[in-house]
Tab-separated table of C-alpha atoms in Angstrom:
chain	number	residue	atom	x	y	z
A	1	MET	CA	0.000	0.000	0.000
A	2	LYS	CA	1.505	3.285	-1.147
A	3	LEU	CA	0.169	6.336	0.645
A	4	ALA	CA	1.279	9.835	-0.361
A	5	VAL	CA	0.874	12.747	2.052
A	6	ALA	CA	0.783	15.947	0.012
A	7	SER	CA	-0.590	19.477	0.251
A	8	GLY	CA	-0.775	22.595	-1.758
A	9	LYS	CA	0.337	25.017	0.910
A	10	GLY	CA	3.566	24.391	2.775
A	11	GLY	CA	3.661	24.105	6.552
A	12	THR	CA	0.241	22.491	6.899
A	13	GLY	CA	1.531	19.373	8.667
A	14	LYS	CA	2.516	16.822	6.016
A	15	THR	CA	5.603	15.686	7.890
A	16	THR	CA	3.789	15.571	11.240
A	17	LEU	CA	1.026	13.428	9.765
A	18	ALA	CA	3.255	11.192	7.612
A	19	LEU	CA	5.400	10.389	10.641
A	20	ALA	CA	2.385	9.753	12.885
A	21	LEU	CA	0.914	7.353	10.325
A	22	ALA	CA	4.225	5.545	9.877
A	23	GLU	CA	4.778	5.261	13.622
A	24	CYS	CA	1.533	3.475	14.261
A	25	LEU	CA	2.582	0.840	11.678
A	26	GLU	CA	5.879	0.145	13.426
A	27	HIS	CA	5.396	-3.590	13.540
A	28	GLU	CA	4.719	-3.882	9.827
A	29	ASP	CA	8.155	-3.114	8.331
A	30	THR	CA	7.093	0.275	7.065
A	31	PHE	CA	9.049	2.556	4.740
A	32	LEU	CA	8.748	6.271	5.232
A	33	LEU	CA	10.088	8.340	2.323
A	34	ASP	CA	11.004	12.005	2.553
A	35	CYS	CA	10.445	13.164	-1.037
A	36	ASP	CA	10.904	16.830	-0.145
A	37	VAL	CA	14.471	16.569	-1.413
A	38	GLU	CA	15.067	20.313	-1.472
A	39	GLU	CA	14.569	20.560	2.269
A	40	PRO	CA	14.099	17.136	3.851
A	41	ASN	CA	13.406	17.186	7.593
A	42	LEU	CA	12.124	13.761	8.687
A	43	HIS	CA	15.604	12.785	9.896
A	44	LEU	CA	15.140	15.279	12.741
A	45	PHE	CA	12.751	12.783	14.317
A	46	PHE	CA	15.218	9.893	14.045
A	47	SER	CA	17.697	10.301	16.844
A	48	SER	CA	20.265	7.805	15.555
A	49	PRO	CA	22.518	8.745	12.621
A	50	SER	CA	21.764	7.340	9.179
A	51	VAL	CA	22.692	3.675	8.705
A	52	ASP	CA	23.432	3.973	5.009
A	53	ASN	CA	24.219	6.694	2.509
A	54	LYS	CA	24.070	6.488	-1.284
A	55	VAL	CA	25.065	8.828	-4.075
A	56	VAL	CA	22.395	9.811	-6.617
A	57	SER	CA	23.771	10.539	-10.077
A	58	ILE	CA	22.517	11.242	-13.550
A	59	LEU	CA	24.392	10.211	-16.676
A	60	CYS	CA	26.054	13.148	-18.409
A	61	PRO	CA	27.710	13.017	-21.821
A	62	SER	CA	31.442	13.173	-22.241
A	63	ILE	CA	32.593	13.877	-25.800
A	64	ASP	CA	35.579	12.192	-27.385
A	65	GLU	CA	37.091	15.075	-29.354
A	66	LYS	CA	38.896	12.710	-31.731
A	67	GLN	CA	35.656	10.988	-32.775
A	68	CYS	CA	33.474	14.122	-32.836
A	69	ASN	CA	33.066	15.759	-36.249
A	70	ALA	CA	30.946	18.635	-34.902
A	71	CYS	CA	27.874	17.583	-36.901
A	72	GLY	CA	25.690	19.228	-34.249
A	73	LEU	CA	23.045	16.498	-33.978
A	74	CYS	CA	23.610	16.191	-30.215
A	75	LYS	CA	23.018	19.936	-29.828
A	76	GLU	CA	19.866	19.709	-31.933
A	77	TYR	CA	18.441	16.816	-29.907
A	78	CYS	CA	19.301	18.270	-26.494
A	79	GLN	CA	16.019	19.550	-25.024
A	80	TYR	CA	17.884	21.286	-22.196
A	81	ASN	CA	20.172	23.541	-24.259
A	82	ALA	CA	23.199	21.947	-22.601
A	83	ILE	CA	25.364	21.497	-25.720
A	84	VAL	CA	26.931	24.061	-28.049
A	85	ILE	CA	29.278	23.720	-31.008
A	86	VAL	CA	32.237	26.079	-30.828
A	87	LYS	CA	35.056	26.019	-33.370
A	88	GLN	CA	34.214	22.522	-34.617
A	89	LYS	CA	33.942	21.099	-31.110
A	90	ALA	CA	30.902	20.054	-29.092
A	91	ILE	CA	30.948	21.486	-25.577
A	92	VAL	CA	28.690	20.140	-22.803
A	93	PHE	CA	27.501	22.205	-19.853
A	94	SER	CA	26.946	19.415	-17.344
A	95	ASP	CA	25.020	21.577	-14.871
A	96	LEU	CA	22.340	22.144	-17.531
A	97	CYS	CA	22.182	18.417	-18.446
A	98	HIS	CA	19.152	16.446	-17.256
A	99	GLY	CA	20.707	13.086	-18.117
A	100	CYS	CA	18.095	12.073	-20.698
A	101	GLY	CA	20.706	10.306	-22.868
A	102	ALA	CA	19.355	11.577	-26.218
A	103	CYS	CA	22.766	12.902	-27.349
A	104	THR	CA	24.495	9.578	-26.700
A	105	LEU	CA	21.813	7.711	-28.642
A	106	ILE	CA	21.792	10.052	-31.620
A	107	CYS	CA	25.561	10.556	-32.117
A	108	PRO	CA	26.405	8.978	-35.519
A	109	GLN	CA	30.131	8.946	-34.655
A	110	ASN	CA	29.682	7.140	-31.319
A	111	ALA	CA	31.744	9.961	-29.884
A	112	ILE	CA	29.677	10.323	-26.709
A	113	GLN	CA	30.089	8.275	-23.564
A	114	ASP	CA	28.043	8.724	-20.417
A	115	TYR	CA	29.603	9.281	-17.030
A	116	PRO	CA	27.826	9.586	-13.661
A	117	HIS	CA	27.415	13.173	-12.447
A	118	GLN	CA	26.421	13.424	-8.767
A	119	ILE	CA	23.322	15.517	-8.050
A	120	GLY	CA	22.325	14.354	-4.564
A	121	ARG	CA	22.334	11.674	-1.874
A	122	LEU	CA	20.046	9.178	-0.192
A	123	GLU	CA	20.218	8.821	3.577
A	124	ILE	CA	18.724	5.743	5.152
A	125	SER	CA	17.796	5.706	8.845
A	126	LYS	CA	16.088	3.140	11.052
A	127	LYS	CA	13.938	3.356	14.153
A	128	ASN	CA	12.819	-0.094	15.299
A	129	LYS	CA	11.032	-1.570	12.288
A	130	LEU	CA	10.482	1.810	10.665
A	131	ASN	CA	12.791	2.635	7.755
A	132	LEU	CA	13.367	6.187	6.615
A	133	VAL	CA	14.748	6.994	3.177
A	134	GLN	CA	15.483	10.641	2.701
A	135	GLY	CA	16.589	12.295	-0.520
A	136	LYS	CA	18.752	15.386	-0.469
A	137	ILE	CA	19.806	17.300	-3.584
A	138	ASP	CA	23.252	18.852	-3.675
A	139	ILE	CA	23.360	22.594	-3.097
A	140	GLY	CA	23.098	24.485	-6.388
A	141	THR	CA	21.578	21.550	-8.261
A	142	PRO	CA	18.215	22.293	-9.829
A	143	LEU	CA	17.273	18.646	-10.494
A	144	ALA	CA	14.888	17.405	-7.800
A	145	ILE	CA	13.069	14.787	-9.894
A	146	PRO	CA	15.902	12.250	-10.374
A	147	VAL	CA	16.541	12.349	-6.609
A	148	ILE	CA	12.830	11.800	-5.873
A	149	LYS	CA	12.833	8.884	-8.317
A	150	ALA	CA	15.908	7.422	-6.592
A	151	VAL	CA	14.180	7.703	-3.195
A	152	LYS	CA	11.145	5.821	-4.526
A	153	LYS	CA	13.284	3.225	-6.307
A	154	SER	CA	15.300	2.448	-3.181
A	155	VAL	CA	12.352	0.649	-1.570
A	156	PRO	CA	12.156	-3.152	-1.995
A	157	ASN	CA	9.147	-4.526	-3.859
A	158	ASN	CA	6.054	-5.620	-1.976
A	159	VAL	CA	6.691	-3.609	1.146
A	160	PRO	CA	3.407	-3.750	3.093
A	161	TRP	CA	3.307	-0.010	3.765
A	162	LEU	CA	5.021	2.858	2.030
A	163	ILE	CA	4.320	6.385	3.262
A	164	LEU	CA	5.570	9.289	1.182
A	165	ASP	CA	6.066	12.733	2.667
A	166	CYS	CA	5.710	14.853	-0.489
A	167	PRO	CA	7.106	18.308	-1.222
A	168	PRO	CA	4.590	21.164	-0.962
A	169	GLY	CA	3.149	22.854	-4.017
A	170	THR	CA	1.806	21.367	-7.218
A	171	SER	CA	4.894	21.385	-9.427
A	172	CYS	CA	6.801	18.482	-11.019
A	173	SER	CA	8.342	17.383	-7.733
A	174	MET	CA	4.904	16.942	-6.111
A	175	ILE	CA	3.523	15.202	-9.210
A	176	HIS	CA	6.449	12.750	-9.341
A	177	SER	CA	6.113	12.081	-5.614
A	178	ILE	CA	2.410	11.145	-5.804
A	179	ASP	CA	2.889	9.157	-9.015
A	180	GLY	CA	1.959	5.515	-8.431
A	181	ALA	CA	0.335	6.107	-5.032
A	182	ASP	CA	-2.696	3.980	-4.109
A	183	ALA	CA	-4.110	6.793	-1.980
A	184	VAL	CA	-3.286	10.438	-1.366
A	185	ILE	CA	-3.956	12.561	1.698
A	186	LEU	CA	-4.029	16.320	1.143
A	187	VAL	CA	-3.225	18.154	4.352
A	188	THR	CA	-4.597	21.665	4.618
A	189	GLU	CA	-5.593	24.319	7.121
A	190	PRO	CA	-8.883	26.257	7.204
A	191	THR	CA	-7.419	29.567	6.067
A	192	PRO	CA	-7.757	31.424	2.746
A	193	PHE	CA	-4.205	30.347	1.811
A	194	GLY	CA	-4.930	26.756	2.789
A	195	LEU	CA	-8.089	26.719	0.670
A	196	HIS	CA	-6.492	28.442	-2.313
A	197	ASP	CA	-3.622	25.950	-2.470
A	198	LEU	CA	-5.887	22.989	-1.679
A	199	LYS	CA	-7.919	23.796	-4.800
A	200	LEU	CA	-4.719	23.743	-6.873
A	201	ALA	CA	-3.640	20.452	-5.305
A	202	VAL	CA	-7.059	18.871	-5.974
A	203	ALA	CA	-6.979	20.025	-9.613
A	204	THR	CA	-3.455	18.631	-9.994
A	205	LEU	CA	-4.388	15.297	-8.421
A	206	ARG	CA	-7.473	14.968	-10.585
A	207	SER	CA	-5.489	15.497	-13.764
A	208	PHE	CA	-2.452	13.358	-12.921
A	209	SER	CA	-3.622	10.570	-10.667
A	210	SER	CA	-6.519	8.162	-10.335
A	211	ALA	CA	-5.676	7.407	-6.706
A	212	TYR	CA	-8.314	7.673	-3.998
A	213	PHE	CA	-7.818	10.897	-2.064
A	214	GLY	CA	-9.204	12.822	0.871
A	215	VAL	CA	-8.405	15.843	2.988
A	216	VAL	CA	-7.003	16.149	6.499
A	217	ILE	CA	-7.698	19.531	8.083
A	218	ASN	CA	-4.958	20.508	10.483
A	219	ARG	CA	-5.480	23.291	13.076
A	220	CYS	CA	-9.177	22.766	12.350
A	221	ASN	CA	-10.301	25.201	15.047
A	222	ILE	CA	-8.701	28.255	13.415
A	223	GLY	CA	-9.867	30.161	10.303
A	224	ASP	CA	-13.296	29.619	8.818
A	225	GLU	CA	-15.633	27.039	7.294
A	226	ARG	CA	-14.690	27.545	3.657
A	227	VAL	CA	-12.390	24.509	3.382
A	228	LYS	CA	-15.181	22.282	4.694
A	229	ASP	CA	-17.748	23.874	2.375
A	230	TYR	CA	-15.415	23.371	-0.571
A	231	CYS	CA	-14.814	19.688	0.298
A	232	ASN	CA	-18.559	19.083	0.648
A	233	ARG	CA	-19.295	20.814	-2.630
A	234	GLU	CA	-16.614	18.783	-4.420
A	235	SER	CA	-17.566	15.529	-2.615
A	236	ILE	CA	-14.053	15.210	-1.205
A	237	PRO	CA	-14.012	13.221	2.035
A	238	ILE	CA	-12.616	14.950	5.125
A	239	LEU	CA	-10.622	12.099	6.630
A	240	LEU	CA	-9.494	13.672	9.890
A	241	GLN	CA	-9.453	16.999	11.697
A	242	ILE	CA	-6.641	17.893	14.079
A	243	PRO	CA	-7.178	20.844	16.418
A	244	GLU	CA	-4.509	23.499	16.910
A	245	SER	CA	-2.333	22.480	19.835
A	246	ARG	CA	0.643	24.169	21.423
A	247	LYS	CA	1.708	20.791	22.774
A	248	ILE	CA	2.105	19.355	19.241
A	249	ALA	CA	4.011	22.420	18.052
A	250	GLU	CA	6.366	22.352	21.050
A	251	ALA	CA	7.017	18.634	20.593
A	252	TYR	CA	7.650	19.072	16.858
A	253	ALA	CA	10.127	21.865	17.536
A	254	GLN	CA	12.100	19.453	19.739
A	255	GLY	CA	12.049	16.582	17.256
A	256	VAL	CA	9.315	14.750	19.161
A	257	SER	CA	6.592	13.189	17.032
A	258	LEU	CA	2.855	13.720	17.331
A	259	LEU	CA	2.285	10.201	18.667
A	260	GLN	CA	5.023	10.547	21.275
A	261	ALA	CA	3.506	13.833	22.430
A	262	ILE	CA	-0.137	12.754	22.318
A	263	PRO	CA	-0.436	8.932	22.141
A	264	GLU	CA	-4.254	9.279	22.092
A	265	TYR	CA	-3.966	9.983	18.355
A	266	LYS	CA	-2.782	6.439	17.653
A	267	PRO	CA	-6.220	4.807	17.246
A	268	LEU	CA	-7.347	7.683	15.009
A	269	MET	CA	-4.292	7.220	12.786
A	270	LYS	CA	-4.874	3.471	12.613
A	271	THR	CA	-8.503	3.934	11.630
A	272	LEU	CA	-7.435	6.414	8.972
A	273	LEU	CA	-4.889	3.980	7.493
A	274	LEU	CA	-7.349	1.094	7.429
A	275	SER	CA	-10.069	3.155	5.799
A	276	LEU	CA	-7.650	4.433	3.151
A	277	LYS	CA	-6.516	0.893	2.422
A	278	GLN	CA	-10.118	-0.211	1.995
A	279	LYS	CA	-11.174	2.785	-0.103
A	280	SER	CA	-8.170	2.474	-2.396
A	281	GLY	CA	-9.211	-1.071	-3.208
A	282	LYS	CA	-6.220	-2.737	-1.538
A	283	THR	CA	-7.067	-6.000	0.208
A	284	ILE	CA	-6.475	-6.017	3.918
B	1	MET	CA	34.197	42.986	-39.180
B	2	LYS	CA	30.768	41.909	-37.978
B	3	ILE	CA	29.186	43.388	-34.849
B	4	ALA	CA	26.161	41.879	-33.066
B	5	ILE	CA	23.941	44.076	-30.903
B	6	SER	CA	21.240	42.663	-28.594
B	7	SER	CA	17.943	44.209	-29.567
B	8	GLN	CA	14.203	44.158	-28.941
B	9	GLY	CA	13.530	44.243	-32.689
B	10	PRO	CA	15.230	43.488	-36.000
B	11	LEU	CA	16.065	47.097	-36.979
B	12	PRO	CA	18.757	49.604	-35.903
B	13	GLU	CA	15.969	51.962	-34.743
B	14	ASP	CA	14.585	49.350	-32.348
B	15	PRO	CA	15.196	49.601	-28.599
B	16	PHE	CA	18.455	48.150	-27.319
B	17	GLU	CA	18.026	44.986	-25.178
B	18	LYS	CA	20.137	44.750	-22.015
B	19	ARG	CA	19.701	40.987	-21.603
B	20	PHE	CA	22.015	38.845	-23.716
B	21	GLY	CA	20.546	35.318	-23.428
B	22	ARG	CA	16.934	36.511	-23.542
B	23	ALA	CA	17.387	39.136	-26.252
B	24	PRO	CA	14.544	38.805	-28.801
B	25	PHE	CA	16.856	39.764	-31.703
B	26	PHE	CA	20.474	40.445	-32.562
B	27	VAL	CA	21.097	43.165	-35.116
B	28	ILE	CA	24.251	42.413	-37.126
B	29	HIS	CA	26.268	45.244	-38.627
B	30	ASP	CA	29.077	44.535	-41.095
B	31	THR	CA	31.583	47.413	-40.913
B	32	GLU	CA	33.173	46.487	-44.238
B	33	THR	CA	30.042	46.484	-46.377
B	34	GLY	CA	27.913	48.702	-44.146
B	35	SER	CA	25.132	46.111	-44.361
B	36	ILE	CA	22.602	45.500	-41.580
B	37	SER	CA	20.886	42.165	-40.937
B	38	SER	CA	19.314	40.472	-37.906
B	39	ILE	CA	18.966	37.121	-36.141
B	40	ASN	CA	15.693	36.145	-34.531
B	41	ASN	CA	16.543	34.803	-31.057
B	42	HIS	CA	12.981	34.093	-29.836
B	43	GLN	CA	13.744	30.407	-29.402
B	44	ASN	CA	16.103	31.355	-26.571
B	45	LEU	CA	13.847	34.090	-25.243
B	46	ASN	CA	11.406	31.298	-24.354
B	47	ALA	CA	13.958	28.641	-23.379
B	48	LEU	CA	13.600	26.913	-20.008
B	49	GLN	CA	17.355	27.116	-19.441
B	50	GLY	CA	20.624	27.529	-21.327
B	51	ALA	CA	19.500	30.754	-23.077
B	52	GLY	CA	22.903	32.385	-22.617
B	53	ILE	CA	24.965	29.637	-24.217
B	54	GLN	CA	22.494	29.077	-27.036
B	55	SER	CA	22.411	32.814	-27.797
B	56	ALA	CA	26.215	32.671	-27.851
B	57	GLN	CA	25.893	29.783	-30.311
B	58	ASN	CA	23.702	31.937	-32.578
B	59	ILE	CA	26.285	34.725	-32.469
B	60	LEU	CA	29.114	32.271	-33.201
B	61	ASN	CA	27.257	30.920	-36.206
B	62	GLU	CA	27.265	34.424	-37.705
B	63	ASN	CA	31.056	34.752	-37.362
B	64	VAL	CA	30.815	38.038	-35.517
B	65	GLN	CA	33.899	39.486	-33.828
B	66	VAL	CA	32.192	41.979	-31.522
B	67	LEU	CA	29.110	41.733	-29.294
B	68	ILE	CA	27.403	44.741	-27.738
B	69	THR	CA	24.930	43.871	-25.004
B	70	GLY	CA	23.841	44.862	-21.482
B	71	HIS	CA	25.256	42.034	-19.406
B	72	CYS	CA	27.044	38.736	-19.904
B	73	GLY	CA	26.882	35.721	-17.555
B	74	PRO	CA	29.646	33.188	-16.851
B	75	LYS	CA	28.535	30.384	-19.198
B	76	ALA	CA	28.028	32.665	-22.203
B	77	TRP	CA	31.323	34.361	-21.358
B	78	GLN	CA	33.112	31.017	-21.380
B	79	LEU	CA	31.983	30.439	-24.978
B	80	LEU	CA	32.351	33.977	-26.273
B	81	SER	CA	35.864	34.360	-24.883
B	82	ARG	CA	36.857	30.958	-26.218
B	83	ALA	CA	35.694	32.077	-29.662
B	84	GLU	CA	37.631	35.336	-29.173
B	85	ILE	CA	34.553	37.518	-29.485
B	86	LYS	CA	34.994	40.867	-27.754
B	87	VAL	CA	32.061	41.782	-25.494
B	88	TYR	CA	31.095	45.386	-24.752
B	89	CYS	CA	28.408	46.424	-22.265
B	90	THR	CA	26.262	49.516	-22.445
B	91	GLU	CA	22.862	50.840	-21.434
B	92	ALA	CA	22.104	52.681	-24.688
B	93	SER	CA	18.446	53.224	-25.541
B	94	SER	CA	18.526	52.110	-29.171
B	95	VAL	CA	20.582	49.696	-31.262
B	96	LYS	CA	21.778	52.639	-33.340
B	97	ASP	CA	22.981	54.497	-30.214
B	98	ALA	CA	24.782	51.405	-28.912
B	99	LEU	CA	26.555	50.932	-32.216
B	100	GLY	CA	27.428	54.658	-32.330
B	101	LEU	CA	28.999	54.495	-28.851
B	102	TYR	CA	31.097	51.513	-29.906
B	103	LEU	CA	32.241	53.111	-33.162
B	104	GLU	CA	33.231	56.272	-31.233
B	105	ASN	CA	35.358	54.074	-28.909
B	106	LYS	CA	33.247	55.017	-25.914
B	107	LEU	CA	32.683	51.424	-24.691
B	108	LYS	CA	35.094	49.310	-22.676
B	109	ALA	CA	35.562	45.611	-23.463
B	110	LEU	CA	34.657	43.133	-20.689
B	111	ASP	CA	37.490	41.026	-19.318
B	112	ASN	CA	35.123	38.644	-17.534
B	113	ALA	CA	31.423	37.899	-17.010
B	114	ASP	CA	29.772	40.873	-15.298
B	115	VAL	CA	26.761	39.055	-13.766
B	116	GLU	CA	26.311	35.754	-11.930
B	117	SER	CA	24.769	32.566	-13.201
B	118	HIS	CA	21.015	32.257	-12.593
B	119	TRP	CA	21.304	28.710	-11.287
B	120	LEU	CA	24.079	28.898	-8.784
């Protein structure tokens, strides 16, 4: 069962919720993935250092100047404007390369060889039976997607539960994170910003995913009723409402999870997971 | 000698464009024949990335020896300097004015990129 926790607006509680859900599955060999590779933070809740560390690379072209006849086909096929022909030589700007491999395939002279170009890392941590895989892009690298894909690929097949903490927003990195999920939770807050970005997230989900999805309203006792009205109008189930609590915020700020701070949430989280599994058509 | 000037339009009367990579046009002036032509650079104006180096490629293809523009970033500079193209920066209002300033020796050649990369 793959469950993605996403949102439109940032700071609504994706990480808090993803961790709480994962923690109540502790006995089931759960994988928790931090797909917010531009600013991952789930490791803050894992006191022990990471148990494994892997390099994430893309394949960049390296041009053999002796073989290259400057025909320019590689430049023409490069969708990322990473190659130029200067004085009868092809020059590659590796920090513009997205590693698609088109230039290597198209080169009639076989003058291009691929080499791995590091763009980020995977950090793997463990807490009892809970596994955390966190992606982290290198500073100055604009390529989040290959790192997100590497995070998702690192998980063995047929893991009973996979919980993905997605990046905020509705751009490529969110879309790639939710891709393949059996169910998606959109976390929001009942404020105008929360509603505005929730609408964008719902529209994105509806056009890119057929997964079952519902909304969790965090800090449900602030703001107004408009998020609820919107969900009712759009027939989007409200899966859970979490009231504003200083205790949760204080715990979070110290790297203490929601369930450690308020264990009473555990049955609610379990019910939520079971209902999502049922609704998404996964057999229990 | 051929001179390229970044421009908002294809004619010498058009407004000068300060951006190099995202310049809509380059007006090309040949000092030997006095002829004026232009390159349409809209493909790079709309590019997701790599506009600077691809605009440099367009300039290189025209065999120009001098470029007059507003600013030049490090990647474009790498190519232009390698191809021994001299780069001059100005804030002239029209292509004609920019060219005039160059011909009157009022512009100073860059010895390095004058702005930072957008990515890093």
